[in-house]
PDB file of C-alpha atoms in Angstrom:
ATOM      1  CA  MET A   1      -0.082   0.115   0.056  1.00  0.00           C
ATOM      2  CA  ARG A   2       1.282   3.400  -0.613  1.00  0.00           C
ATOM      3  CA  VAL A   3       2.284   5.608   2.304  1.00  0.00           C
ATOM      4  CA  ASN A   4      -0.570   8.199   2.238  1.00  0.00           C
ATOM      5  CA  ARG A   5      -2.845   5.040   1.960  1.00  0.00           C
ATOM      6  CA  ILE A   6      -1.069   3.210   5.035  1.00  0.00           C
ATOM      7  CA  LEU A   7      -1.521   6.690   6.715  1.00  0.00           C
ATOM      8  CA  LEU A   8      -4.734   7.898   6.233  1.00  0.00           C
ATOM      9  CA  SER A   9      -6.135   4.175   7.073  1.00  0.00           C
ATOM     10  CA  SER A  10      -4.164   3.475  10.465  1.00  0.00           C
ATOM     11  CA  SER A  11      -5.498   7.541  11.560  1.00  0.00           C
ATOM     12  CA  LEU A  12      -9.113   6.760  10.486  1.00  0.00           C
ATOM     13  CA  VAL A  13      -8.825   3.518  11.993  1.00  0.00           C
ATOM     14  CA  VAL A  14      -7.585   4.667  15.608  1.00  0.00           C
ATOM     15  CA  VAL A  15     -10.044   7.228  15.678  1.00  0.00           C
ATOM     16  CA  ALA A  16     -13.251   4.998  15.025  1.00  0.00           C
ATOM     17  CA  LEU A  17     -12.214   2.203  17.758  1.00  0.00           C
ATOM     18  CA  VAL A  18     -11.979   5.074  20.414  1.00  0.00           C
ATOM     19  CA  LEU A  19     -15.483   6.013  18.978  1.00  0.00           C
ATOM     20  CA  GLN A  20     -16.717   2.606  19.262  1.00  0.00           C
ATOM     21  CA  VAL A  21     -15.515   1.535  22.506  1.00  0.00           C
ATOM     22  CA  SER A  22     -15.670   5.538  24.341  1.00  0.00           C
ATOM     23  CA  VAL A  23     -19.191   6.055  23.095  1.00  0.00           C
ATOM     24  CA  LEU A  24     -21.052   3.819  21.058  1.00  0.00           C
ATOM     25  CA  ALA A  25     -20.449   0.892  23.050  1.00  0.00           C
ATOM     26  CA  ARG A  26     -21.476   2.510  26.480  1.00  0.00           C
ATOM     27  CA  LEU A  27     -24.908   3.832  24.770  1.00  0.00           C
ATOM     28  CA  HIS A  28     -26.197   0.717  26.431  1.00  0.00           C
ATOM     29  CA  LEU A  29     -28.477  -0.335  23.216  1.00  0.00           C
ATOM     30  CA  PRO A  30     -30.721  -3.254  22.371  1.00  0.00           C
ATOM     31  CA  GLY A  31     -29.114  -6.044  20.287  1.00  0.00           C
ATOM     32  CA  ALA A  32     -25.523  -5.409  18.592  1.00  0.00           C
ATOM     33  CA  VAL A  33     -23.534  -2.432  18.852  1.00  0.00           C
ATOM     34  CA  PRO A  34     -23.137  -0.062  15.929  1.00  0.00           C
ATOM     35  CA  ASP A  35     -19.859  -1.176  14.252  1.00  0.00           C
ATOM     36  CA  LEU A  36     -17.956   1.887  14.002  1.00  0.00           C
ATOM     37  CA  LEU A  37     -15.356   0.313  12.933  1.00  0.00           C
ATOM     38  CA  LEU A  38     -16.963  -1.813  10.028  1.00  0.00           C
ATOM     39  CA  LEU A  39     -18.019   1.137   8.267  1.00  0.00           C
ATOM     40  CA  THR A  40     -14.564   2.668   7.917  1.00  0.00           C
ATOM     41  CA  VAL A  41     -13.391  -0.511   6.378  1.00  0.00           C
ATOM     42  CA  LEU A  42     -16.178  -0.194   4.071  1.00  0.00           C
ATOM     43  CA  GLY A  43     -15.548   2.948   3.244  1.00  0.00           C
ATOM     44  CA  LEU A  44     -12.282   2.663   2.382  1.00  0.00           C
ATOM     45  CA  ALA A  45     -12.271  -0.880   0.698  1.00  0.00           C
ATOM     46  CA  MET A  46     -14.993   0.755  -1.621  1.00  0.00           C
ATOM     47  CA  VAL A  47     -11.696   3.379  -2.798  1.00  0.00           C
ATOM     48  CA  TYR A  48      -8.722   1.064  -2.472  1.00  0.00           C
ATOM     49  CA  GLY A  49     -10.196  -2.050  -3.830  1.00  0.00           C
ATOM     50  CA  HIS A  50     -10.134  -5.736  -2.602  1.00  0.00           C
ATOM     51  CA  VAL A  51      -6.435  -6.034  -1.734  1.00  0.00           C
ATOM     52  CA  GLY A  52      -6.409  -2.431  -0.250  1.00  0.00           C
ATOM     53  CA  GLY A  53      -9.621  -3.777   1.727  1.00  0.00           C
ATOM     54  CA  ALA A  54      -8.770  -6.771   2.614  1.00  0.00           C
ATOM     55  CA  LEU A  55      -5.365  -5.327   4.199  1.00  0.00           C
ATOM     56  CA  VAL A  56      -7.190  -2.817   5.901  1.00  0.00           C
ATOM     57  CA  GLY A  57      -9.798  -5.096   7.568  1.00  0.00           C
ATOM     58  CA  PHE A  58      -7.284  -7.198   8.752  1.00  0.00           C
ATOM     59  CA  GLY A  59      -5.286  -4.124  10.233  1.00  0.00           C
ATOM     60  CA  ALA A  60      -8.776  -3.038  11.669  1.00  0.00           C
ATOM     61  CA  GLY A  61      -9.626  -6.192  13.203  1.00  0.00           C
ATOM     62  CA  LEU A  62      -6.728  -7.180  14.848  1.00  0.00           C
ATOM     63  CA  LEU A  63      -6.444  -3.749  16.888  1.00  0.00           C
ATOM     64  CA  ALA A  64      -9.688  -4.523  17.513  1.00  0.00           C
ATOM     65  CA  ASP A  65      -8.827  -7.631  18.990  1.00  0.00           C
ATOM     66  CA  LEU A  66      -5.933  -6.714  20.841  1.00  0.00           C
ATOM     67  CA  ALA A  67      -7.845  -3.234  22.282  1.00  0.00           C
ATOM     68  CA  PRO A  68      -9.367  -3.164  25.862  1.00  0.00           C
ATOM     69  CA  PRO A  69     -12.260  -4.229  26.602  1.00  0.00           C
ATOM     70  CA  ALA A  70     -11.773  -7.207  24.101  1.00  0.00           C
ATOM     71  CA  ASP A  71     -12.643 -10.447  25.659  1.00  0.00           C
ATOM     72  CA  HIS A  72     -12.288 -12.759  22.193  1.00  0.00           C
ATOM     73  CA  ALA A  73      -9.457 -14.887  20.916  1.00  0.00           C
ATOM     74  CA  ALA A  74      -7.379 -12.394  18.902  1.00  0.00           C
ATOM     75  CA  GLY A  75      -7.390 -13.210  15.282  1.00  0.00           C
ATOM     76  CA  ARG A  76     -10.849 -13.228  15.442  1.00  0.00           C
ATOM     77  CA  TYR A  77     -12.455 -10.012  14.384  1.00  0.00           C
ATOM     78  CA  ALA A  78      -9.279  -9.795  11.891  1.00  0.00           C
ATOM     79  CA  LEU A  79     -10.258 -12.408  10.284  1.00  0.00           C
ATOM     80  CA  VAL A  80     -13.854 -10.930   9.685  1.00  0.00           C
ATOM     81  CA  LEU A  81     -12.896  -7.337   8.880  1.00  0.00           C
ATOM     82  CA  SER A  82     -10.007  -8.683   6.589  1.00  0.00           C
ATOM     83  CA  VAL A  83     -12.923 -10.924   4.262  1.00  0.00           C
ATOM     84  CA  ILE A  84     -15.633  -8.094   4.343  1.00  0.00           C
ATOM     85  CA  GLY A  85     -12.913  -5.722   3.237  1.00  0.00           C
ATOM     86  CA  TYR A  86     -12.263  -7.645   0.482  1.00  0.00           C
ATOM     87  CA  ALA A  87     -15.669  -8.665  -0.678  1.00  0.00           C
ATOM     88  CA  ALA A  88     -16.584  -4.771  -0.210  1.00  0.00           C
ATOM     89  CA  GLY A  89     -13.471  -3.841  -2.671  1.00  0.00           C
ATOM     90  CA  LEU A  90     -14.621  -5.984  -5.131  1.00  0.00           C
ATOM     91  CA  ILE A  91     -17.506  -3.648  -6.093  1.00  0.00           C
ATOM     92  CA  LYS A  92     -14.868  -1.089  -6.097  1.00  0.00           C
ATOM     93  CA  PRO A  93     -16.106   1.338  -9.233  1.00  0.00           C
ATOM     94  CA  GLU A  94     -13.386   2.417 -12.155  1.00  0.00           C
ATOM     95  CA  ASN A  95     -13.453   6.122 -11.405  1.00  0.00           C
ATOM     96  CA  GLY A  96     -13.914   5.460  -7.630  1.00  0.00           C
ATOM     97  CA  ARG A  97     -17.198   7.066  -7.668  1.00  0.00           C
ATOM     98  CA  LEU A  98     -20.476   5.827  -6.430  1.00  0.00           C
ATOM     99  CA  LYS A  99     -23.628   7.103  -8.786  1.00  0.00           C
ATOM    100  CA  SER A 100     -26.300   6.211  -6.278  1.00  0.00           C
ATOM    101  CA  ALA A 101     -26.897   5.539  -2.922  1.00  0.00           C
ATOM    102  CA  THR A 102     -28.350   2.151  -3.163  1.00  0.00           C
ATOM    103  CA  GLY A 103     -25.231   0.195  -3.875  1.00  0.00           C
ATOM    104  CA  PRO A 104     -23.397   0.872  -1.054  1.00  0.00           C
ATOM    105  CA  MET A 105     -26.360   1.004   1.174  1.00  0.00           C
ATOM    106  CA  LEU A 106     -26.886  -2.942   0.472  1.00  0.00           C
ATOM    107  CA  VAL A 107     -23.300  -3.399   0.704  1.00  0.00           C
ATOM    108  CA  VAL A 108     -23.879  -2.157   4.240  1.00  0.00           C
ATOM    109  CA  VAL A 109     -26.592  -4.158   5.105  1.00  0.00           C
ATOM    110  CA  ALA A 110     -24.809  -7.205   3.609  1.00  0.00           C
ATOM    111  CA  ALA A 111     -21.323  -6.329   5.681  1.00  0.00           C
ATOM    112  CA  ALA A 112     -23.439  -5.824   8.698  1.00  0.00           C
ATOM    113  CA  ILE A 113     -24.940  -9.401   8.222  1.00  0.00           C
ATOM    114  CA  GLY A 114     -22.032 -10.936   6.857  1.00  0.00           C
ATOM    115  CA  SER A 115     -20.066 -10.110   9.892  1.00  0.00           C
ATOM    116  CA  THR A 116     -22.379 -11.330  12.349  1.00  0.00           C
ATOM    117  CA  LEU A 117     -22.228 -14.747  11.129  1.00  0.00           C
ATOM    118  CA  LEU A 118     -19.013 -14.756  10.444  1.00  0.00           C
ATOM    119  CA  TYR A 119     -18.081 -13.614  13.384  1.00  0.00           C
ATOM    120  CA  ALA A 120     -20.264 -15.927  15.537  1.00  0.00           C
ATOM    121  CA  GLY A 121     -19.849 -18.458  13.255  1.00  0.00           C
ATOM    122  CA  VAL A 122     -15.213 -18.204  13.884  1.00  0.00           C
ATOM    123  CA  GLY A 123     -16.698 -18.160  17.741  1.00  0.00           C
ATOM    124  CA  ALA A 124     -18.948 -21.361  17.739  1.00  0.00           C
ATOM    125  CA  LEU A 125     -15.556 -23.026  16.324  1.00  0.00           C
ATOM    126  CA  VAL A 126     -13.562 -22.015  18.918  1.00  0.00           C
ATOM    127  CA  GLY A 127     -16.246 -22.512  21.993  1.00  0.00           C
ATOM    128  CA  ASP A 128     -17.789 -19.419  21.984  1.00  0.00           C
ATOM    129  CA  THR A 129     -21.410 -19.484  22.231  1.00  0.00           C
ATOM    130  CA  ALA A 130     -22.347 -16.324  23.733  1.00  0.00           C
ATOM    131  CA  ALA A 131     -24.401 -15.526  20.409  1.00  0.00           C
ATOM    132  CA  ARG A 132     -26.610 -18.410  21.127  1.00  0.00           C
ATOM    133  CA  HIS A 133     -27.536 -16.728  24.399  1.00  0.00           C
ATOM    134  CA  VAL A 134     -28.363 -13.483  22.898  1.00  0.00           C
ATOM    135  CA  GLY A 135     -30.221 -14.438  20.237  1.00  0.00           C
ATOM    136  CA  LEU A 136     -28.848 -14.611  16.481  1.00  0.00           C
ATOM    137  CA  PRO A 137     -31.563 -13.490  14.916  1.00  0.00           C
ATOM    138  CA  SER A 138     -32.032 -10.764  16.684  1.00  0.00           C
ATOM    139  CA  LEU A 139     -28.318  -9.783  16.538  1.00  0.00           C
ATOM    140  CA  LEU A 140     -28.530  -9.693  12.645  1.00  0.00           C
ATOM    141  CA  PHE A 141     -31.568  -7.335  12.605  1.00  0.00           C
ATOM    142  CA  THR A 142     -30.158  -4.961  15.432  1.00  0.00           C
ATOM    143  CA  ALA A 143     -26.759  -4.725  13.651  1.00  0.00           C
ATOM    144  CA  ALA A 144     -27.971  -4.273  10.278  1.00  0.00           C
ATOM    145  CA  LEU A 145     -30.436  -1.311  11.205  1.00  0.00           C
ATOM    146  CA  TYR A 146     -27.822   0.144  13.724  1.00  0.00           C
ATOM    147  CA  ASP A 147     -25.121   0.041  11.059  1.00  0.00           C
ATOM    148  CA  LEU A 148     -27.745   1.142   8.245  1.00  0.00           C
ATOM    149  CA  LEU A 149     -28.655   4.326  10.291  1.00  0.00           C
ATOM    150  CA  LEU A 150     -24.909   5.422  10.878  1.00  0.00           C
ATOM    151  CA  ALA A 151     -23.843   4.800   6.953  1.00  0.00           C
ATOM    152  CA  PRO A 152     -24.785   7.687   5.679  1.00  0.00           C
ATOM    153  CA  PHE A 153     -23.106  10.076   8.006  1.00  0.00           C
ATOM    154  CA  VAL A 154     -19.455   7.535   8.029  1.00  0.00           C
ATOM    155  CA  VAL A 155     -19.067   6.082   5.008  1.00  0.00           C
ATOM    156  CA  PRO A 156     -19.419   8.995   2.415  1.00  0.00           C
ATOM    157  CA  GLY A 157     -16.913  11.247   4.096  1.00  0.00           C
ATOM    158  CA  ILE A 158     -14.606   8.385   4.678  1.00  0.00           C
ATOM    159  CA  MET A 159     -14.694   7.653   0.595  1.00  0.00           C
ATOM    160  CA  ALA A 160     -14.245  11.177   0.162  1.00  0.00           C
ATOM    161  CA  LEU A 161     -11.280  11.631   2.185  1.00  0.00           C
ATOM    162  CA  ALA A 162      -9.708   8.721   0.395  1.00  0.00           C
ATOM    163  CA  ARG A 163     -10.238   9.653  -3.344  1.00  0.00           C
ATOM    164  CA  ARG A 164      -8.559  13.096  -2.050  1.00  0.00           C
ATOM    165  CA  ALA A 165      -5.707  11.380  -0.672  1.00  0.00           C
ATOM    166  CA  GLU A 166      -5.350   8.868  -3.847  1.00  0.00           C
ATOM    167  CA  ASN A 167      -5.946  12.399  -5.778  1.00  0.00           C
ATOM    168  CA  ASP A 168      -3.411  14.738  -3.930  1.00  0.00           C
ATOM    169  CA  PRO A 169      -0.067  12.660  -5.753  1.00  0.00           C
ATOM    170  CA  LEU A 170      -1.633  13.375  -9.101  1.00  0.00           C
ATOM    171  CA  ALA A 171      -2.356  16.944  -8.697  1.00  0.00           C
ATOM    172  CA  GLU A 172       0.991  17.603  -7.651  1.00  0.00           C
ATOM    173  CA  THR A 173       2.637  15.673 -10.466  1.00  0.00           C
ATOM    174  CA  ASN A 174       0.015  17.687 -12.969  1.00  0.00           C
ATOM    175  CA  SER A 175       0.566  20.990 -11.703  1.00  0.00           C
ATOM    176  CA  SER A 176       4.345  20.433 -11.663  1.00  0.00           C
ATOM    177  CA  ALA A 177       3.831  19.591 -15.696  1.00  0.00           C
ATOM    178  CA  LYS A 178       2.272  22.691 -16.162  1.00  0.00           C
ATOM    179  CA  LYS A 179       4.920  24.751 -14.823  1.00  0.00           C
ATOM    180  CA  PRO A 180       7.223  26.323 -16.937  1.00  0.00           C
ATOM    181  CA  ASP A 181      10.784  24.299 -17.293  1.00  0.00           C
ATOM    182  CA  ILE A 182      13.048  26.352 -15.513  1.00  0.00           C
ATOM    183  CA  SER A 183      15.598  25.799 -17.754  1.00  0.00           C
ATOM    184  CA  SER A 184      13.566  27.147 -20.945  1.00  0.00           C
ATOM    185  CA  GLY A 185      12.992  30.337 -19.000  1.00  0.00           C
ATOM    186  CA  TRP A 186      16.610  30.995 -18.384  1.00  0.00           C
ATOM    187  CA  LEU A 187      17.220  30.866 -21.946  1.00  0.00           C
ATOM    188  CA  SER A 188      14.245  32.825 -22.965  1.00  0.00           C
ATOM    189  CA  GLY A 189      15.452  35.608 -20.492  1.00  0.00           C
ATOM    190  CA  GLY A 190      19.431  35.781 -21.540  1.00  0.00           C
ATOM    191  CA  THR A 191      18.333  35.187 -25.204  1.00  0.00           C
ATOM    192  CA  GLY A 192      15.414  37.192 -26.344  1.00  0.00           C
ATOM    193  CA  LEU A 193      13.281  34.483 -28.079  1.00  0.00           C
ATOM    194  CA  ARG A 194      10.879  32.294 -27.178  1.00  0.00           C
ATOM    195  CA  ILE A 195      11.891  28.852 -26.114  1.00  0.00           C
ATOM    196  CA  GLY A 196       8.598  27.879 -25.627  1.00  0.00           C
ATOM    197  CA  GLY A 197       7.408  28.139 -28.940  1.00  0.00           C
ATOM    198  CA  GLN A 198      10.652  26.577 -30.888  1.00  0.00           C
ATOM    199  CA  ARG A 199       8.597  25.800 -33.879  1.00  0.00           C
ATOM    200  CA  GLY A 200       7.182  29.230 -33.994  1.00  0.00           C
ATOM    201  CA  GLY A 201      10.572  30.868 -33.430  1.00  0.00           C
ATOM    202  CA  LEU A 202      12.694  28.285 -35.606  1.00  0.00           C
ATOM    203  CA  GLY A 203       9.717  29.120 -38.279  1.00  0.00           C
ATOM    204  CA  GLY A 204      10.142  33.016 -38.404  1.00  0.00           C
ATOM    205  CA  LEU A 205      14.003  32.295 -38.304  1.00  0.00           C
ATOM    206  CA  LYS A 206      13.752  30.414 -41.943  1.00  0.00           C
ATOM    207  CA  VAL A 207      10.877  32.707 -43.362  1.00  0.00           C
ATOM    208  CA  LYS A 208      13.452  35.864 -42.548  1.00  0.00           C
ATOM    209  CA  ALA A 209      16.590  34.143 -44.201  1.00  0.00           C
ATOM    210  CA  ALA A 210      14.399  33.097 -47.000  1.00  0.00           C
ATOM    211  CA  ARG A 211      13.575  36.354 -47.756  1.00  0.00           C
ATOM    212  CA  ALA A 212      17.109  37.257 -47.325  1.00  0.00           C
ATOM    213  CA  ARG A 213      18.034  35.291 -49.902  1.00  0.00           C
ATOM    214  CA  THR A 214      15.515  36.078 -52.151  1.00  0.00           C
ATOM    215  CA  ALA A 215      16.234  40.110 -51.875  1.00  0.00           C
ATOM    216  CA  ARG A 216      20.270  39.320 -52.503  1.00  0.00           C
ATOM    217  CA  ALA A 217      19.313  37.471 -55.645  1.00  0.00           C
ATOM    218  CA  GLY A 218      16.914  39.640 -56.812  1.00  0.00           C
ATOM    219  CA  ARG A 219      19.793  42.200 -56.003  1.00  0.00           C
ATOM    220  CA  ILE A 220      22.217  40.067 -58.092  1.00  0.00           C
ATOM    221  CA  LYS A 221      19.963  39.498 -61.174  1.00  0.00           C
ATOM    222  CA  GLY A 222      19.207  43.199 -61.531  1.00  0.00           C
ATOM    223  CA  VAL A 223      22.876  43.972 -61.411  1.00  0.00           C
ATOM    224  CA  LYS A 224      23.791  41.305 -63.705  1.00  0.00           C
ATOM    225  CA  ARG A 225      21.286  42.638 -66.553  1.00  0.00           C
ATOM    226  CA  LEU A 226      22.923  46.010 -66.079  1.00  0.00           C
TER     227      LEU A 226
END
């Protein structure tokens, strides 16, 4: 991944995790907890693509596995978010811009349900049966509902920041390409010729030389006639 991607992704993931642990987790809403970290991964994956989404999801999930008050096996949520990030990155548009909000909302609902199922499935494999006691259907419904309500305030902003960070190096390259060459400016200042329009300048010199030769030949012919 590029340096600007790593810096932006790390910053957004850390902020999302802090807000989720310190604010959203303390709301004590019925059922699931709004997953701000999942929405951040989705927004980045829909700009960076499947490979970048998988890497961001793995890093975000591993950070959530290690951050307190996590009480599950390390790597469990990292696996879930890496799969979700990879799948979300597959729908990345060619120009990085989405034409409507319907697609992202469907992705959010599918990701919320898919991440809950994957988390519960991995937990069942390692002997964690907490989802059974809480009730899997209620978890699926509340996770999809909370994430869907929170998504319009998170995903578009994340995608806009990611697109801007992606376009910054390109904009710098284009702006540097549009700037005049220093050497050409220095040469034009010393000679008085317009180096930027070399074809026009050389063409003018050729025309002047041709006219001078024609005038010289006319004068020579006039002398011979006399």
